[in-house]
Short mmCIF file of C-alpha atoms in Angstrom, two decimals:
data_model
loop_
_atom_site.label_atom_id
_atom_site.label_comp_id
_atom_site.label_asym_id
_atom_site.label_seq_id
_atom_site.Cartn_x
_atom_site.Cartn_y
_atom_site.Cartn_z
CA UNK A 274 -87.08 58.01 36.34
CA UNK A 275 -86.39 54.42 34.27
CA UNK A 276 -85.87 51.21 36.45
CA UNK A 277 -84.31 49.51 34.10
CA UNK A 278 -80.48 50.98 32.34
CA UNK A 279 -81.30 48.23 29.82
CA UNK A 280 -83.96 45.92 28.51
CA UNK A 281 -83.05 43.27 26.33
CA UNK A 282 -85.67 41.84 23.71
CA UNK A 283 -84.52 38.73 21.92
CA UNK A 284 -83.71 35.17 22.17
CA UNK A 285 -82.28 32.42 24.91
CA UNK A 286 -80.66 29.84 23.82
CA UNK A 287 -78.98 26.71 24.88
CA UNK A 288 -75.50 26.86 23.19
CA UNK A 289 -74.30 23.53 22.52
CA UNK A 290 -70.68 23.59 22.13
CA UNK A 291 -68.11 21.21 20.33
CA UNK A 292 -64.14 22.40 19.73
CA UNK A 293 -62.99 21.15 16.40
CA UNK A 294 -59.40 20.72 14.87
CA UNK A 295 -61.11 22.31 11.70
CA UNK A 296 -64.70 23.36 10.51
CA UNK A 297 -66.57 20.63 8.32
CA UNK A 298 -66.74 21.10 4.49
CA UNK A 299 -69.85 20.31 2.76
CA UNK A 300 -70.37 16.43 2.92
CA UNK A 301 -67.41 16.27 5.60
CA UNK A 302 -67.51 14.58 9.17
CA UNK A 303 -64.96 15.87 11.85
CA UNK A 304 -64.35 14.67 15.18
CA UNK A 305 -64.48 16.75 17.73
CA UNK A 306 -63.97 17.03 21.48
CA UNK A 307 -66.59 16.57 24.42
CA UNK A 308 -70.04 18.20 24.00
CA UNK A 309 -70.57 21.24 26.70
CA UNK A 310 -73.84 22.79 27.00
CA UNK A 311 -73.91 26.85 28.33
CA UNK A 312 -76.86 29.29 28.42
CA UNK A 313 -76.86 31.60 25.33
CA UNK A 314 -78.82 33.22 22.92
CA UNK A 315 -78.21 36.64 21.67
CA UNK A 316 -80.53 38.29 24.05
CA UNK A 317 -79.71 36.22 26.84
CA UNK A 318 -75.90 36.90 26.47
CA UNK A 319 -76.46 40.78 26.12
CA UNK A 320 -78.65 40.89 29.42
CA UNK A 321 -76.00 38.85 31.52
CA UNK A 322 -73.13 40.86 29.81
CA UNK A 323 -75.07 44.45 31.32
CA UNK A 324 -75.96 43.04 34.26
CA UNK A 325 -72.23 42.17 35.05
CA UNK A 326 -71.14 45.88 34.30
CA UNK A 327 -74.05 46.78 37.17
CA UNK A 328 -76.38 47.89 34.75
CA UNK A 329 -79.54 47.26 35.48
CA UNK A 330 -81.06 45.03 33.69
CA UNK A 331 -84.20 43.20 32.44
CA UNK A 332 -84.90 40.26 29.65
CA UNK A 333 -87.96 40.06 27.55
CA UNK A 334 -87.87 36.64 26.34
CA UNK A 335 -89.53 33.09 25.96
CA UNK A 336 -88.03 29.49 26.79
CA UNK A 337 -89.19 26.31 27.41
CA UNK A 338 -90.84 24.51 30.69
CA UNK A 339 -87.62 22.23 29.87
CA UNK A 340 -84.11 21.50 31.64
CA UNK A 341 -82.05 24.05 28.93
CA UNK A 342 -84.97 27.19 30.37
CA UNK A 343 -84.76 26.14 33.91
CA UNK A 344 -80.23 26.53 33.08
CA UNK A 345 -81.06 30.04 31.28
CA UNK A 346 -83.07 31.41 34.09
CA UNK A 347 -80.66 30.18 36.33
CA UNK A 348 -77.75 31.63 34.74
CA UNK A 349 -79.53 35.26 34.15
CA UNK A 350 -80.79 35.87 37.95
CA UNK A 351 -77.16 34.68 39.10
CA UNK A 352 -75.93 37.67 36.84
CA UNK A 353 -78.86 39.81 38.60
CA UNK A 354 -81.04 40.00 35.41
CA UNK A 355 -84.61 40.59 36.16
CA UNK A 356 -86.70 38.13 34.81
CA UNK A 357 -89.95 39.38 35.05
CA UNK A 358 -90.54 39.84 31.58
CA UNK A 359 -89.24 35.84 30.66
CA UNK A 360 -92.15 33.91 29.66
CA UNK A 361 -92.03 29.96 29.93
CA UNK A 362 -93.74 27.47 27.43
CA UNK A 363 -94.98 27.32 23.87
CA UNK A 364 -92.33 25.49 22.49
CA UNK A 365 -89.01 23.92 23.72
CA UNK A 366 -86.25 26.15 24.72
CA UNK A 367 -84.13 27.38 21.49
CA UNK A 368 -80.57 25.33 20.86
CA UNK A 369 -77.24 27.00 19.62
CA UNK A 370 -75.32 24.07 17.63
CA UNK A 371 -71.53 25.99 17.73
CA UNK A 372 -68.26 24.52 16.69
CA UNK A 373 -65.04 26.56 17.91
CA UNK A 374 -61.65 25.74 15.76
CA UNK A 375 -58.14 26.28 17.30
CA UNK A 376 -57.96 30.01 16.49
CA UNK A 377 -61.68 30.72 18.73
CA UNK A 378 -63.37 31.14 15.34
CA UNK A 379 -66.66 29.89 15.54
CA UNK A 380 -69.76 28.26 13.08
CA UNK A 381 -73.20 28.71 14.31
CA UNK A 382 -76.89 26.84 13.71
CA UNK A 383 -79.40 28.34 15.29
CA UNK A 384 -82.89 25.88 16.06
CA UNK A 385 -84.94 28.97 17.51
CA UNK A 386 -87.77 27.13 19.19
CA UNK A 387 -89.40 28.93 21.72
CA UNK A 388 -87.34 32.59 20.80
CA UNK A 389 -90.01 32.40 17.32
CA UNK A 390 -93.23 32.32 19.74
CA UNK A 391 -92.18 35.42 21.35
CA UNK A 392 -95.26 37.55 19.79
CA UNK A 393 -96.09 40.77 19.33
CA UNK A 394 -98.98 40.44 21.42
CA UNK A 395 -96.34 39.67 24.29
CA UNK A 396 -94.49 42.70 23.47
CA UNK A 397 -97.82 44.49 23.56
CA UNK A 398 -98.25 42.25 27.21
CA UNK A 399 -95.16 43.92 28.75
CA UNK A 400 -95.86 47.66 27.31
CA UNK A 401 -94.70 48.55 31.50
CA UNK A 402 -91.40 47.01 30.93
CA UNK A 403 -90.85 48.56 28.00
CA UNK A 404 -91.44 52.23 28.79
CA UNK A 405 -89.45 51.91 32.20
CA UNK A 406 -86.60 51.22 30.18
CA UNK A 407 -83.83 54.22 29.32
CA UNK A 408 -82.43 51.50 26.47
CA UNK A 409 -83.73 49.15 24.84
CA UNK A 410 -81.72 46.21 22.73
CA UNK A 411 -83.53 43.80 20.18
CA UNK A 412 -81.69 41.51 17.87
CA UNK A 413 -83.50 39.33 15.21
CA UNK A 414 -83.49 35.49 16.48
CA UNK A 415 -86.86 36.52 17.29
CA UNK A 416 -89.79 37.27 14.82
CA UNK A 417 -88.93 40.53 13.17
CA UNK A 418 -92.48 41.77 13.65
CA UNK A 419 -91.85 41.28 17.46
CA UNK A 420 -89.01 43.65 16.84
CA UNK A 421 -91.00 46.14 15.30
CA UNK A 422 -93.77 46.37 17.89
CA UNK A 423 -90.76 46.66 20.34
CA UNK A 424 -90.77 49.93 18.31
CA UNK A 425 -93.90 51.56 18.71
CA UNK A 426 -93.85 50.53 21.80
CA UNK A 427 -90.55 52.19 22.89
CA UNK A 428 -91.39 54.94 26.07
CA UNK A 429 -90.79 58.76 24.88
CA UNK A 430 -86.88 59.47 25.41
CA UNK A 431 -85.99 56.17 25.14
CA UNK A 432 -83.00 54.62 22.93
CA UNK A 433 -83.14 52.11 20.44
CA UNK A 434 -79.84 49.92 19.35
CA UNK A 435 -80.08 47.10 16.71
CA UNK A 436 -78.31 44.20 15.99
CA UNK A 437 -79.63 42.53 12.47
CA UNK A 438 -78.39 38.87 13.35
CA UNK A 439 -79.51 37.26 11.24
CA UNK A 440 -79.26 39.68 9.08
CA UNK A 441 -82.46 40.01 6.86
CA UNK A 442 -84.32 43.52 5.15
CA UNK A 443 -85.41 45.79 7.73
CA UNK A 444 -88.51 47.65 7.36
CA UNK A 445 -87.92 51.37 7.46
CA UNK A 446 -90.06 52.07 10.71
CA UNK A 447 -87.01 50.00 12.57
CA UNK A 448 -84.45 51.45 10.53
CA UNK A 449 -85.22 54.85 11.52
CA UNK A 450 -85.27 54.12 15.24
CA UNK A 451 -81.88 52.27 15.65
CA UNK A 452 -79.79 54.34 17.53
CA UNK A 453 -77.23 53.06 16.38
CA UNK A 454 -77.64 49.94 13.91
CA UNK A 455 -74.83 47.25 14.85
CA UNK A 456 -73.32 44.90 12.39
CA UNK A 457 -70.33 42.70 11.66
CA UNK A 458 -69.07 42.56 7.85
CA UNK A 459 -71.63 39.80 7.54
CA UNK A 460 -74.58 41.67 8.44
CA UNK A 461 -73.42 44.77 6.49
CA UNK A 462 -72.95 42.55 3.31
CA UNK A 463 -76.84 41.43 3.54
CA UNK A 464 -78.16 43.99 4.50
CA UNK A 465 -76.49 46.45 1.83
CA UNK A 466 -76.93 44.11 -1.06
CA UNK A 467 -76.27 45.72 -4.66
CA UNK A 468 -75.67 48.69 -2.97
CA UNK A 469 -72.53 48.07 -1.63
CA UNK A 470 -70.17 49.48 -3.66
CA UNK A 471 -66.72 49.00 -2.35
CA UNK A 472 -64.99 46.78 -0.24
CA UNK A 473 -63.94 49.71 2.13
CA UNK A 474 -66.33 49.57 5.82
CA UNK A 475 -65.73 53.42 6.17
CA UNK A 476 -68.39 52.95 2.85
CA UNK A 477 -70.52 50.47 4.19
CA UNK A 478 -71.05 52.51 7.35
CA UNK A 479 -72.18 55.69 5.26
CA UNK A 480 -74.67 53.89 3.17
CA UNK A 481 -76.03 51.99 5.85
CA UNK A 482 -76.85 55.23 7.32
CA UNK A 483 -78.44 56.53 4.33
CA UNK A 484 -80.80 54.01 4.68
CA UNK A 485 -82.47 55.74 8.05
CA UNK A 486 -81.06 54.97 11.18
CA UNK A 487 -80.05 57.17 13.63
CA UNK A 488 -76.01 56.03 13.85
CA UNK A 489 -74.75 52.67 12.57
CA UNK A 490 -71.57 50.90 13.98
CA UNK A 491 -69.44 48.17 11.83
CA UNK A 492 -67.48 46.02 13.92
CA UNK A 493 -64.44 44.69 12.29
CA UNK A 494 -63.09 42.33 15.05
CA UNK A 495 -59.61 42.43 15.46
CA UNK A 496 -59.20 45.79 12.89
CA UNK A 497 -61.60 47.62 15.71
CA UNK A 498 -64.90 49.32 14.84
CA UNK A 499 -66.30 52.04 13.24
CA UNK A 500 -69.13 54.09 14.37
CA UNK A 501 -70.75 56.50 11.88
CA UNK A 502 -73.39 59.33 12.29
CA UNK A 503 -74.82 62.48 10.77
CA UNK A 504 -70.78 63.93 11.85
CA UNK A 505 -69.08 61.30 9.84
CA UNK A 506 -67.23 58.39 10.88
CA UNK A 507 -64.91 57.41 13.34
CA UNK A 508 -62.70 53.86 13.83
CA UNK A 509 -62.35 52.73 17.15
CA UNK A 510 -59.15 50.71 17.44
CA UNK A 511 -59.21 47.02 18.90
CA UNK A 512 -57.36 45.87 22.36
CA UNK A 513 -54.41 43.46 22.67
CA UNK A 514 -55.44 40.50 24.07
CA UNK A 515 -55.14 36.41 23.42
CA UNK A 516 -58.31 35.41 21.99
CA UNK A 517 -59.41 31.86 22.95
CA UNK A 518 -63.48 31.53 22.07
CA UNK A 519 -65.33 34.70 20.13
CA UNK A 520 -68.58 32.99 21.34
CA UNK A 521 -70.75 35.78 22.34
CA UNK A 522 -68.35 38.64 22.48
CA UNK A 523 -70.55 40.92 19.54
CA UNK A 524 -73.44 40.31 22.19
CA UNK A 525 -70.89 41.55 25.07
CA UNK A 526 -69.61 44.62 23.09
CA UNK A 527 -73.08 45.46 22.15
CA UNK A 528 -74.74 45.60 25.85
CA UNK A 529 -71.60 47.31 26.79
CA UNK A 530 -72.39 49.92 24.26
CA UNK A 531 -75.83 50.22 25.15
CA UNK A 532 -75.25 50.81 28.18
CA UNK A 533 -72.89 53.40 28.06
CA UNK A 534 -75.02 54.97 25.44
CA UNK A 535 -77.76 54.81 28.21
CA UNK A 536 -75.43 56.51 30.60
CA UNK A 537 -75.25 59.43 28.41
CA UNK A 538 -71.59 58.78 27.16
CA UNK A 539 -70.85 59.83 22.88
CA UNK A 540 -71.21 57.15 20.21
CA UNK A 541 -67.10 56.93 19.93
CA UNK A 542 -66.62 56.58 23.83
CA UNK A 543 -69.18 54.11 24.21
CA UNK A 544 -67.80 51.96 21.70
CA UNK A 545 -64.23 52.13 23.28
CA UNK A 546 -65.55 50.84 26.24
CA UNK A 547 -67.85 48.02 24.64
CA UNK A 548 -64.28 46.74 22.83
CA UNK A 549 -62.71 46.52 26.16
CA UNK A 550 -65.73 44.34 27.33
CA UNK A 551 -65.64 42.27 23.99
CA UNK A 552 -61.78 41.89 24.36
CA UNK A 553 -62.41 40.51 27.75
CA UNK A 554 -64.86 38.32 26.68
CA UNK A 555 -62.92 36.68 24.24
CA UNK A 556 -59.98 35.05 26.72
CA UNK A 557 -62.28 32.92 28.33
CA UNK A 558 -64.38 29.62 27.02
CA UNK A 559 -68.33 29.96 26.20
CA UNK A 560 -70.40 32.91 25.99
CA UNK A 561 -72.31 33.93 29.40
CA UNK A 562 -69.66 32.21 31.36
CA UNK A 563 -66.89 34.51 29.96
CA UNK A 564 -68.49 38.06 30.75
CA UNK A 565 -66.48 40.50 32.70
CA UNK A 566 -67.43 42.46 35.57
CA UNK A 567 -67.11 46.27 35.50
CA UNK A 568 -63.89 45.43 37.79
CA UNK A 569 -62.48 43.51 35.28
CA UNK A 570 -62.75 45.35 31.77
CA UNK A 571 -61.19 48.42 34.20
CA UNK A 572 -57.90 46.17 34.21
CA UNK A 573 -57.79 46.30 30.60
CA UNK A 574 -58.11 49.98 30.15
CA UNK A 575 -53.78 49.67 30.09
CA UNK A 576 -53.78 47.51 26.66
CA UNK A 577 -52.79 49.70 24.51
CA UNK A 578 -53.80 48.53 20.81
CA UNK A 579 -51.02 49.10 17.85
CA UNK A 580 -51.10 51.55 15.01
CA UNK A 581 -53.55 49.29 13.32
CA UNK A 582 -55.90 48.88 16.12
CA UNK A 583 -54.61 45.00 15.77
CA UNK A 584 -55.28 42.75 18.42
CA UNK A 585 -52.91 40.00 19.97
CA UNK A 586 -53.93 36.45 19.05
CA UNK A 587 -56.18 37.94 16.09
CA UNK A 588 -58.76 38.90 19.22
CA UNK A 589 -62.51 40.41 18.40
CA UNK A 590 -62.07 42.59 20.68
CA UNK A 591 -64.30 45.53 19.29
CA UNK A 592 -66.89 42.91 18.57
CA UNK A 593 -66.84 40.18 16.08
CA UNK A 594 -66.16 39.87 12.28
CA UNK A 595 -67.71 37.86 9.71
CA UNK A 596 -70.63 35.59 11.16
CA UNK A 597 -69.16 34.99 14.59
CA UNK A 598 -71.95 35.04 17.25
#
């Protein structure tokens, strides 16, 4: 019997948030509207994001003794997010510098802070956590050797799911136990290198699988996903909605996913479901803030999306596209 649906091993973040008319170009200053901080961070968001679909849920993480850990820890036990495994000190809490233009497209800097003292040793600390867990999630704003102990850590039975952000060479002991491998066009484009060969996603799914995970989804934001596996691939069309910010909806689709997954539900279904959670993400402002509950994403199960799996307002609904958080 697990105690946990989900654990989630990566970062928390403060997000610090400014809306723009337009992105800066190199050299450029733009003014932009008032400051607003939120509590972020790619693990972070996908722990609150389960929690809020009644998963239950746990965070292995590391912030600051600082004002931005003490609003991260507040915002995950309001969600219901154990915190057990969230250690405090080392370093301050990470920051999330994010602009947001007109259309909800967002640019991200990322100052990790305490997210790169998360060690494997503290992996090794909270071997309990990990092995009452039915999922486990990892993303890489954290050390990527963290990630990998994760791995040989991981309790027999268990379920592995990846997101590469930021993207950067995986070793092949985490490659083979993602389960699936989530990316955005972004993270495919890295991660493939030379060897993509086309600019078709149905491609980039197939040879990311070749190089040894498990499954592999590509989200395509407002063209849907694809989720690929040893029985081909499959697109999973997007959900009509008005996008307003796409911060933190790839973190919402992919604890929706890994939930489901969790729940025994097939790689297609689960991914359906984790693009209604993304597309409800998406109409609201920040990232944490924004996260449906499981009462919500059910009144979206009547959008219907069009032939091209297109989404109202350009919405990420099945996740995000590009480098969007």
């Amino acid at each position: 019997m697990y105690d946990y649906d989900l654990l989630v091993v990566g970062s928390a973040n403060a997000d610090l948030v400014i809306d723009v008319e337009r992105r800066p170009a190199a050299g450029e200053t733009v003014l932009g509207g008032d400051l607003a901080v939120h509590p972020g961070g790619k693990g972070a968001n996908q722990a609150v994001a389960a929690a809020r679909l009644d998963a239950r849920t746990a965070l292995l993480a590391r912030v600051g003794d600082d004002g931005h850990g003490r609003l991260l820890l507040d915002s995950l036990r309001a969600a219901g997010v154990d915190t057990a495994g969230v250690l405090v000190g080392g370093a301050p809490t990470g920051v999330a510098l994010i602009t947001v233009d007109p259309e909800g497209d967002n640019s991200i800097v990322v100052s990790p802070g305490a997210n790169s003292r998360l060690t494997p040793a503290d992996v090794r600390a909270a071997v309990r956590l990990l092995q009452a867990a039915r999922v486990v999630s990892a993303q890489l704003e954290i050390p990527l050797e963290t990630v990998a102990e994760v791995v040989r850590n991981l309790a027999p039975g268990s379920r592995f799911v990846l997101n590469p952000s930021p993207p950067r060479e995986l070793p092949a002991e985490v490659l083979a136990a993602c389960d699936p491998l989530i990316v955005n066009e972004h993270e495919a484009r890295v991660i493939l290198g030379d060897a993509r060969v086309s600019g078709e996603p149905a491609d980039w799914a197939r040879l990311l699988l070749a190089q040894g995970p498990r499954s592999v989804v590509v989200t395509l934001g407002a063209e849907g996903a694809l989720v690929c596996d040893g029985r081909g691939v499959t697109r999973v069309p997007s959900v009509r909605v008005d996008a307003v910010d796409t911060t933190g909806a790839g973190d919402a689709f992919t604890a929706a996913l890994a939930w489901r997954l969790g729940a025994g539900v097939g790689l297609a279904e689960a991914a359906a479901h984790a693009a209604r959670v993304g597309a409800a993400a998406v109409t609201r402002r920040g990232a944490q803030e924004s996260y449906p509950t499981a009462q919500e994403v059910e009144a979206l199960c009547g959008a219907v999306p069009d032939a091209t799996g297109r989404a109202a307002g350009g919405a990420p609904a099945a996740g995000e596209r590009g480098g969007s958080r």
